[in-house]
PDB file of C-alpha atoms in Angstrom:
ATOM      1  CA  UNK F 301     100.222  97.168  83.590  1.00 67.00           C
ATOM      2  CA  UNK F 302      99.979  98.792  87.210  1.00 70.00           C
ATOM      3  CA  UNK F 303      97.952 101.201  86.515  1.00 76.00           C
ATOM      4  CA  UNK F 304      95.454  98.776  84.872  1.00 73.00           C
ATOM      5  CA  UNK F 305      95.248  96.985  88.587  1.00 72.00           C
ATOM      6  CA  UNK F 306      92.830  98.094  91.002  1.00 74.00           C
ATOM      7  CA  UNK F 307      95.462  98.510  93.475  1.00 79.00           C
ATOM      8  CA  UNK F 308      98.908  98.011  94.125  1.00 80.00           C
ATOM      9  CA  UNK F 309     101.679  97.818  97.031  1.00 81.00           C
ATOM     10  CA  UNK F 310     105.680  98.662  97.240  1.00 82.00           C
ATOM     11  CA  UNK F 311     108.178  97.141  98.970  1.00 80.00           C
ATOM     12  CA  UNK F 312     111.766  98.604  99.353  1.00 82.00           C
ATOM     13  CA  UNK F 313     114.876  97.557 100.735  1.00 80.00           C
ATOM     14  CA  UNK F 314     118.500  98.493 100.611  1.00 77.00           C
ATOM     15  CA  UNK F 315     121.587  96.013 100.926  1.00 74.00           C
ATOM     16  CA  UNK F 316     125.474  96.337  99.846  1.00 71.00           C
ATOM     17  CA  UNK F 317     126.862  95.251  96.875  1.00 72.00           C
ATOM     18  CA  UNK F 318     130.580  93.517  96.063  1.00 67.00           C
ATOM     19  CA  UNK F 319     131.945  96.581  95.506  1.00 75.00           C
ATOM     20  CA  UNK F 320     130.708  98.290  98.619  1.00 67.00           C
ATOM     21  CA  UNK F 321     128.057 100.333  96.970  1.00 80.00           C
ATOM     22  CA  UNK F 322     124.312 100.997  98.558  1.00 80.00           C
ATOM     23  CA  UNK F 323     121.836  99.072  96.326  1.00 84.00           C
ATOM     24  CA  UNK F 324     118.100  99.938  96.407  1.00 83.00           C
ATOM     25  CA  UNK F 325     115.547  97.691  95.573  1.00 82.00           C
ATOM     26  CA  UNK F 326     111.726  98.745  94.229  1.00 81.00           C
ATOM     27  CA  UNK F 327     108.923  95.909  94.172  1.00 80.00           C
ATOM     28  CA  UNK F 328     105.790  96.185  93.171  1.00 76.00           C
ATOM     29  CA  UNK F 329     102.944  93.867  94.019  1.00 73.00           C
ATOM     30  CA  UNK F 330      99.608  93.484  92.088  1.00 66.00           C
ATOM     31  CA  UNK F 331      96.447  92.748  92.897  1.00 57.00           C
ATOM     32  CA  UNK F 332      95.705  91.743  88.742  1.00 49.00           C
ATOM     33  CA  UNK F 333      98.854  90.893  86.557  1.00 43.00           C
ATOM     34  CA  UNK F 334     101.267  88.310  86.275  1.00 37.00           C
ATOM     35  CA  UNK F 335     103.632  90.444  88.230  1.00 33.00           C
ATOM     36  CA  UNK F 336     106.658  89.521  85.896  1.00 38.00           C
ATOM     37  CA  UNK F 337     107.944  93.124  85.864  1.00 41.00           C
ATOM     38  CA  UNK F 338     107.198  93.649  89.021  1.00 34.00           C
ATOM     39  CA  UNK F 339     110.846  95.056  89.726  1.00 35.00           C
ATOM     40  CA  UNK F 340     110.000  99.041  88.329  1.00 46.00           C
ATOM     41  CA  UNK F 341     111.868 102.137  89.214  1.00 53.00           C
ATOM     42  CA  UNK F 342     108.863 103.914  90.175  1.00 56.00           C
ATOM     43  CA  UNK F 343     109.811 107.420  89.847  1.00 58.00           C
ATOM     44  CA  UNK F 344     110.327 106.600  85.842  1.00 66.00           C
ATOM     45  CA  UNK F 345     107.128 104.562  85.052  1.00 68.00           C
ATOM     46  CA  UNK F 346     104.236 106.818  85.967  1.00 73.00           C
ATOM     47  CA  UNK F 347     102.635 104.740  88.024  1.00 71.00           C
ATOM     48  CA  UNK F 348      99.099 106.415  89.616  1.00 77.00           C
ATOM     49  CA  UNK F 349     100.365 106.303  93.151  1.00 74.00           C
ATOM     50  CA  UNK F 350      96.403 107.122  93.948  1.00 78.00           C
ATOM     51  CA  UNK F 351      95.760 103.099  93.858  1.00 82.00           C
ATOM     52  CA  UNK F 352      98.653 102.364  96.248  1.00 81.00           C
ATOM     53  CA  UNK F 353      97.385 100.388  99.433  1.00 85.00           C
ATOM     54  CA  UNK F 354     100.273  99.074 100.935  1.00 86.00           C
ATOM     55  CA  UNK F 355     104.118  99.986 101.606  1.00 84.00           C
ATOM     56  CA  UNK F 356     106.884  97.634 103.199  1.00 81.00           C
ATOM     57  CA  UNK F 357     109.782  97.972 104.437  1.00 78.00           C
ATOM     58  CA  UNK F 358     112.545  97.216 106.752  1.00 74.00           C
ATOM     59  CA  UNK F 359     112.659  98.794 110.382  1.00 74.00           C
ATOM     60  CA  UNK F 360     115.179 101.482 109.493  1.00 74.00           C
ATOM     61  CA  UNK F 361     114.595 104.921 110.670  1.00 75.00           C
ATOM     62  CA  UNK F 362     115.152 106.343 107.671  1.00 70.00           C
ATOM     63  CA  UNK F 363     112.308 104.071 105.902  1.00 73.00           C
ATOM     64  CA  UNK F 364     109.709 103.417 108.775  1.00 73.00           C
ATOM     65  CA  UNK F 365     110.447 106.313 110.807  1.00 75.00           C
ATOM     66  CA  UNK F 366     107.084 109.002 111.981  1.00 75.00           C
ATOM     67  CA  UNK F 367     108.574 112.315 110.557  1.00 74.00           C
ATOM     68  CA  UNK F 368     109.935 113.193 107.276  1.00 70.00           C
ATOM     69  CA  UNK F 369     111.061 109.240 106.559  1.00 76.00           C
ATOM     70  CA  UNK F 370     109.986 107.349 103.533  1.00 77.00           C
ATOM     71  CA  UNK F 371     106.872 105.803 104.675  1.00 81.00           C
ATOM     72  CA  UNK F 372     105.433 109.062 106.024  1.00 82.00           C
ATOM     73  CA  UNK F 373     106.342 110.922 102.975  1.00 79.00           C
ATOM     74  CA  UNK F 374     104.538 108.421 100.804  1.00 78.00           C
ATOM     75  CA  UNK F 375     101.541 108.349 102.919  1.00 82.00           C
ATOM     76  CA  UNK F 376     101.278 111.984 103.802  1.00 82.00           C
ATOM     77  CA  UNK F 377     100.231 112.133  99.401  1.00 79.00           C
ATOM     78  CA  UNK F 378      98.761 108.935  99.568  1.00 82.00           C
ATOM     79  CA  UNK F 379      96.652 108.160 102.921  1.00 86.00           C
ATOM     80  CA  UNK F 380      95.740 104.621 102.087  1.00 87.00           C
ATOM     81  CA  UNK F 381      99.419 103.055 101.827  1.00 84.00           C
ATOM     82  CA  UNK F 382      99.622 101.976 104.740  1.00 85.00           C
ATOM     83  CA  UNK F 383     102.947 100.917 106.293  1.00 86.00           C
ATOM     84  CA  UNK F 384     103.773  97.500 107.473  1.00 84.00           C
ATOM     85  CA  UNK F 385     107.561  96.025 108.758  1.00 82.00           C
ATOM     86  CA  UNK F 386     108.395  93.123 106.422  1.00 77.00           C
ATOM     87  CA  UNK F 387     107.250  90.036 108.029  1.00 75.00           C
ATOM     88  CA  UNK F 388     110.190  88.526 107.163  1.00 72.00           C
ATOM     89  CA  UNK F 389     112.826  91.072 108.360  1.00 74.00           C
ATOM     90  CA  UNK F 390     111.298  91.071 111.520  1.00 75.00           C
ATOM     91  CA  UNK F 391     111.177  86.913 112.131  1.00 75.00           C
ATOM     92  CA  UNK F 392     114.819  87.426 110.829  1.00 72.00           C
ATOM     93  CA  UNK F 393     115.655  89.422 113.305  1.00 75.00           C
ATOM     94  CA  UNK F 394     113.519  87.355 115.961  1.00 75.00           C
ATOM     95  CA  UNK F 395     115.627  84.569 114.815  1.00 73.00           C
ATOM     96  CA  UNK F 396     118.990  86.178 114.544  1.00 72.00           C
ATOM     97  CA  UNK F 397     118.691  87.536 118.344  1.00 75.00           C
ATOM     98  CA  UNK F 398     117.760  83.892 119.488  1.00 72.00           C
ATOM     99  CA  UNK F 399     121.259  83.009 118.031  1.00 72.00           C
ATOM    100  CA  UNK F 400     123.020  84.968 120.792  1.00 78.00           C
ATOM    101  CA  UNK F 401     122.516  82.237 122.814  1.00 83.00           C
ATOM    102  CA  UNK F 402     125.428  81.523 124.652  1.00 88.00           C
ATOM    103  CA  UNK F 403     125.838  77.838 123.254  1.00 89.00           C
ATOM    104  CA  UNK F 404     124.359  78.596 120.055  1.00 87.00           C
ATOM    105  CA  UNK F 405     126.850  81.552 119.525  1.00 89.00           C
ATOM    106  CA  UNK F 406     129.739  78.997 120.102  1.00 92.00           C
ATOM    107  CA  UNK F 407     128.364  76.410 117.997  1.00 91.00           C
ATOM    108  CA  UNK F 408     128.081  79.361 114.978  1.00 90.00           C
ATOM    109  CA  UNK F 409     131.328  80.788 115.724  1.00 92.00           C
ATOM    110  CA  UNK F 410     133.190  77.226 115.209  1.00 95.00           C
ATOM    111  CA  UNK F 411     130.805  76.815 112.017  1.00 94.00           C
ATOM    112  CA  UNK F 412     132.704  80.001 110.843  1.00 93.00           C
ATOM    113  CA  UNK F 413     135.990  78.839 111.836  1.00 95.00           C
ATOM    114  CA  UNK F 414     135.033  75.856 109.920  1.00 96.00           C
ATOM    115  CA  UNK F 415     134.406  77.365 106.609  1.00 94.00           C
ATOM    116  CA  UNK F 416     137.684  80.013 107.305  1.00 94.00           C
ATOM    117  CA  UNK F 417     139.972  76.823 108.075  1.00 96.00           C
ATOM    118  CA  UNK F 418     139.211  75.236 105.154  1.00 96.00           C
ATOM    119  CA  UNK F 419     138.964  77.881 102.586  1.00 92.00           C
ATOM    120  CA  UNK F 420     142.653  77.384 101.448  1.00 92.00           C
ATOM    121  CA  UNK F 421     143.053  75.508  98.178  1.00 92.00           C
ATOM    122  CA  UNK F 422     145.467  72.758 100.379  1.00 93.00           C
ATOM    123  CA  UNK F 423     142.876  72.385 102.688  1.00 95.00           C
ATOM    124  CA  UNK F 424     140.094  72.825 101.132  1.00 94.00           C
ATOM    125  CA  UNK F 425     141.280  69.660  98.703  1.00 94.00           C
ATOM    126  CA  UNK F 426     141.707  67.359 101.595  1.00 96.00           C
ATOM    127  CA  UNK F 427     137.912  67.901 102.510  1.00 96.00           C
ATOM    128  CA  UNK F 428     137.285  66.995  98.726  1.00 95.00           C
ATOM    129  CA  UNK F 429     139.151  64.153  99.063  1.00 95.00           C
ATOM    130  CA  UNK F 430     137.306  62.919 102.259  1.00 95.00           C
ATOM    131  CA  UNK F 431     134.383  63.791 100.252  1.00 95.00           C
ATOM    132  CA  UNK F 432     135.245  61.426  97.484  1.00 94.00           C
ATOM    133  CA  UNK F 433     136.136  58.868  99.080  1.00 94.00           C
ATOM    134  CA  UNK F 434     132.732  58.893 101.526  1.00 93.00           C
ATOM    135  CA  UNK F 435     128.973  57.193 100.398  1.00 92.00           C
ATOM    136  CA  UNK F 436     127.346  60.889 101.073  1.00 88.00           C
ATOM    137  CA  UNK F 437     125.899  62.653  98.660  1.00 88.00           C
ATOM    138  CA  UNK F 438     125.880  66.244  99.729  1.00 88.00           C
ATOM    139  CA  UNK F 439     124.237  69.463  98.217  1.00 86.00           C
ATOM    140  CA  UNK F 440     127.550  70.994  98.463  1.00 88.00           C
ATOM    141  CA  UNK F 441     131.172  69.979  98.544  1.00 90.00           C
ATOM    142  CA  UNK F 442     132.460  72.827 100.335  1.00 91.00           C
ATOM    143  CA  UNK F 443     131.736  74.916 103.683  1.00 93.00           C
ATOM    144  CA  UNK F 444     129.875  78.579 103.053  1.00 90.00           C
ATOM    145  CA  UNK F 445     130.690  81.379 105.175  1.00 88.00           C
ATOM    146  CA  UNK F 446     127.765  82.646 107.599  1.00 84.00           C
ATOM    147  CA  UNK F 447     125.765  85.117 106.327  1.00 75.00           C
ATOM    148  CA  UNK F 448     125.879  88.112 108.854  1.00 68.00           C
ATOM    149  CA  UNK F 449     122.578  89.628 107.561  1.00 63.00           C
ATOM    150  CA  UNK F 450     120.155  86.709 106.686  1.00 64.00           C
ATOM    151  CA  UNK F 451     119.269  84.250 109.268  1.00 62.00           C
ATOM    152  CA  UNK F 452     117.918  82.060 106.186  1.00 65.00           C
ATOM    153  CA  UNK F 453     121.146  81.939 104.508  1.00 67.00           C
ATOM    154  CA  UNK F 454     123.374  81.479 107.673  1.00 75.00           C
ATOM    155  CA  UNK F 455     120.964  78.346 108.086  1.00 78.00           C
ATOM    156  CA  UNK F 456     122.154  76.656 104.591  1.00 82.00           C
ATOM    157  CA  UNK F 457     125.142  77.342 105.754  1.00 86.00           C
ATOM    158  CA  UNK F 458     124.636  74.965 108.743  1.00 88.00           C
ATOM    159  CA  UNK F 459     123.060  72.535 106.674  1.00 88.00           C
ATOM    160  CA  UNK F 460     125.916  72.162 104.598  1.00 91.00           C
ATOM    161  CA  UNK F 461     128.138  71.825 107.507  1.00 93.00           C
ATOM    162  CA  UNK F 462     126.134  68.859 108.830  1.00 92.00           C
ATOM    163  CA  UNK F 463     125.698  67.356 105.980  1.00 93.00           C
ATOM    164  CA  UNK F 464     129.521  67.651 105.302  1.00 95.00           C
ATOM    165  CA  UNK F 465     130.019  66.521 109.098  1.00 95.00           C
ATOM    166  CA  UNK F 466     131.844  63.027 108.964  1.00 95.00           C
ATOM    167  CA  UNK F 467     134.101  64.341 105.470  1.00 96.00           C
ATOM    168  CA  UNK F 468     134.622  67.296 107.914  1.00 96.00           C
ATOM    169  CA  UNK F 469     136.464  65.372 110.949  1.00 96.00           C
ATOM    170  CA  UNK F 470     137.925  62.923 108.089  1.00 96.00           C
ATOM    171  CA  UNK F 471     139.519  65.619 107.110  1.00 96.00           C
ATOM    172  CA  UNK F 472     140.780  67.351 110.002  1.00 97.00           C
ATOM    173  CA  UNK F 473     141.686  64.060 111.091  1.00 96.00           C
ATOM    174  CA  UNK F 474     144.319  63.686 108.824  1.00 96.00           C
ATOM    175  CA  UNK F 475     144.900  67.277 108.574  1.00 96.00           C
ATOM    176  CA  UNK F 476     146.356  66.989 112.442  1.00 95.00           C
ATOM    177  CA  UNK F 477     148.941  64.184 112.069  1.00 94.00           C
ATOM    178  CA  UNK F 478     149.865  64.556 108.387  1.00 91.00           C
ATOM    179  CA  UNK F 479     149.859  68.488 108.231  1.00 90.00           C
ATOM    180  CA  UNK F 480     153.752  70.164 110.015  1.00 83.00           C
ATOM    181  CA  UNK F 481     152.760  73.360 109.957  1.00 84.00           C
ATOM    182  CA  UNK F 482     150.228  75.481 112.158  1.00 91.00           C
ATOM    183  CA  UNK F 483     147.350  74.068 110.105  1.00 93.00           C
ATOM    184  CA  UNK F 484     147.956  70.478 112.066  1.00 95.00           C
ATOM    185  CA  UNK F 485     147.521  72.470 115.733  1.00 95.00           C
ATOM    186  CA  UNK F 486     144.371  74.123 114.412  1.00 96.00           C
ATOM    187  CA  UNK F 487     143.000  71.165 113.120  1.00 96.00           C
ATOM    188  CA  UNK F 488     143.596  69.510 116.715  1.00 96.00           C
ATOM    189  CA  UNK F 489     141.643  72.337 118.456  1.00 96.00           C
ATOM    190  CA  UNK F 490     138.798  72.805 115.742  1.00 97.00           C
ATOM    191  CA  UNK F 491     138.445  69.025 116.601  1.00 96.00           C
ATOM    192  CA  UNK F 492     138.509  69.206 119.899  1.00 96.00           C
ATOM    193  CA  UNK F 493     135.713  72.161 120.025  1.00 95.00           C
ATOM    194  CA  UNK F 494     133.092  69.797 118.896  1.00 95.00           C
ATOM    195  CA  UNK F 495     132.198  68.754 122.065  1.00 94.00           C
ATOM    196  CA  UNK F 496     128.602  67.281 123.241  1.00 93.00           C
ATOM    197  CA  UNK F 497     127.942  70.948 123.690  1.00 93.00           C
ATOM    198  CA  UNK F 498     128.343  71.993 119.856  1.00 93.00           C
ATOM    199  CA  UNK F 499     126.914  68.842 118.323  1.00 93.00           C
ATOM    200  CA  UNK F 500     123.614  69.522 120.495  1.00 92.00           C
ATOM    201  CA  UNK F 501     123.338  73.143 119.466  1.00 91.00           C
ATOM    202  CA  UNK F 502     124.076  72.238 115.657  1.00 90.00           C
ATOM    203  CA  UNK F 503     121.428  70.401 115.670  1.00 87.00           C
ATOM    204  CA  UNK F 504     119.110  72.151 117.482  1.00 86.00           C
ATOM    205  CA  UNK F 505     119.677  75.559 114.847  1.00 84.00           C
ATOM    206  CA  UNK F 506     119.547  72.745 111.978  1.00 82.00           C
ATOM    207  CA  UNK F 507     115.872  71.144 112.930  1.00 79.00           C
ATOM    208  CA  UNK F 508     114.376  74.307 113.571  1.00 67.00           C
ATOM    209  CA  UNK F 509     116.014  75.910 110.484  1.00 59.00           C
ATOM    210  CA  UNK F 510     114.105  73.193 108.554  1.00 50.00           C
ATOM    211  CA  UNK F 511     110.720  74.655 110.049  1.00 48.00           C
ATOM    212  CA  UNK F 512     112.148  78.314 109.496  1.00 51.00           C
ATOM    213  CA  UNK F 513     113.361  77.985 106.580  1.00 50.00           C
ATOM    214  CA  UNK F 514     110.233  77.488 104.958  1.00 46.00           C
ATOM    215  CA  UNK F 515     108.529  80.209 106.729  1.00 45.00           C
ATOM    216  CA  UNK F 516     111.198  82.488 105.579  1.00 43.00           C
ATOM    217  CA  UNK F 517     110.319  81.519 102.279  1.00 43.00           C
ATOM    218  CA  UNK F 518     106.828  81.859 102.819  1.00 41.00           C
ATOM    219  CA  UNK F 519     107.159  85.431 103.878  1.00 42.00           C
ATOM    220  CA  UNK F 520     109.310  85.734 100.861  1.00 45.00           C
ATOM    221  CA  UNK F 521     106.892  84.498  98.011  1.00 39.00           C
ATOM    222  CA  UNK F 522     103.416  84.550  99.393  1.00 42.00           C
TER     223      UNK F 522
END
């Protein structure tokens, strides 16, 4: 089916797994096709690498680099794939560095803090319960950790959070004067760290998340 197409392009990325194991990814984009198997270990298929335009990766050394990397390697056979850093790794990156804004890193820190607190089953029930017992109808009942790699999935993680917002201090709330243990101090200080500070910055990264969001996803699909 590739080599039927009048040209072709790879993309390649690695990422971790669960069990702490280096995972490497293959795509394969057609020009003609319906692109279903478009996930091919190329070395195995034999694909005619002589109709291969295009090459993407991440902005690793070991992938993008000038001498004896991936890319070169690839090119130095086949002179018309030309390299180009994923569009999206790079606005994630953009994004990502944006974050270490002073107030925006303290608003994402107490997101985290957020999600640890309450991932307890004790806790974590108390939330439901708020949840429950509120009119909202969120997209998810519980908090998700940040994602440390993808800005895209550290921003549904925000969502959540402020969709979750009121069952959030409903549940601290109670946490804080019910709760005789250290859970009822941390509640008081994770409620006392949303401040007007950390309610502006959560929802400045959630309205421009909306926006970048769905260019994330455009890089991803188009």
């Amino acid at each position: 089916m590739v080599n039927a197409s009048q040209c072709f392009s790879v993309l390649a990325d690695e990422t971790t797994d669960v069990s702490v194991k280096e995972q490497l990814t293959l795509c394969v984009r057609f020009v003609n096709g319906t692109g279903e198997n478009a996930k091919l270990c190329l070395n195995s298929c034999g694909i005619d690498y002589s109709k291969m335009y295009g090459q993407g990766y991440d902005g690793a050394s070991n992938m993008s680099g000038k001498f004896k990397r991936v890319q070169t390697i690839i090119r130095n056979k086949y002179p018309m794939a030309l390299y180009v850093h994923c569009a999206a790794h790079t606005l994630n990156l953009a994004v990502s560095s944006s974050c270490e804004q002073q107030d925006i890193r303290n608003c994402l820190g107490v997101v985290e803090k957020m999600h640890c607190f309450f991932n307890t089953p004790k806790r974590h029930s108390i939330l439901l319960e708020a949840v429950a017992n509120s009119d909202l109808n969120p997209s998810s009942k519980s908090l998700k950790r940040l994602c440390v790699t993808r800005w895209v999935e550290r921003y549904t993680a925000v969502n959540d959070f402020v969709e979750l917002f009121p069952c959030v201090v409903e549940a601290l709330e109670k946490i804080s004067t019910t709760f005789n243990d250290k859970s009822s101090t941390d509640a008081s200080m994770l409620l006392k760290s949303m401040d007007s500070e950390f309610l502006t910055s959560i929802q400045v990264v959630n309205n421009d998340g909306v926006l970048l969001g769905g260019t994330f996803l455009w890089f991803t699909f188009v």
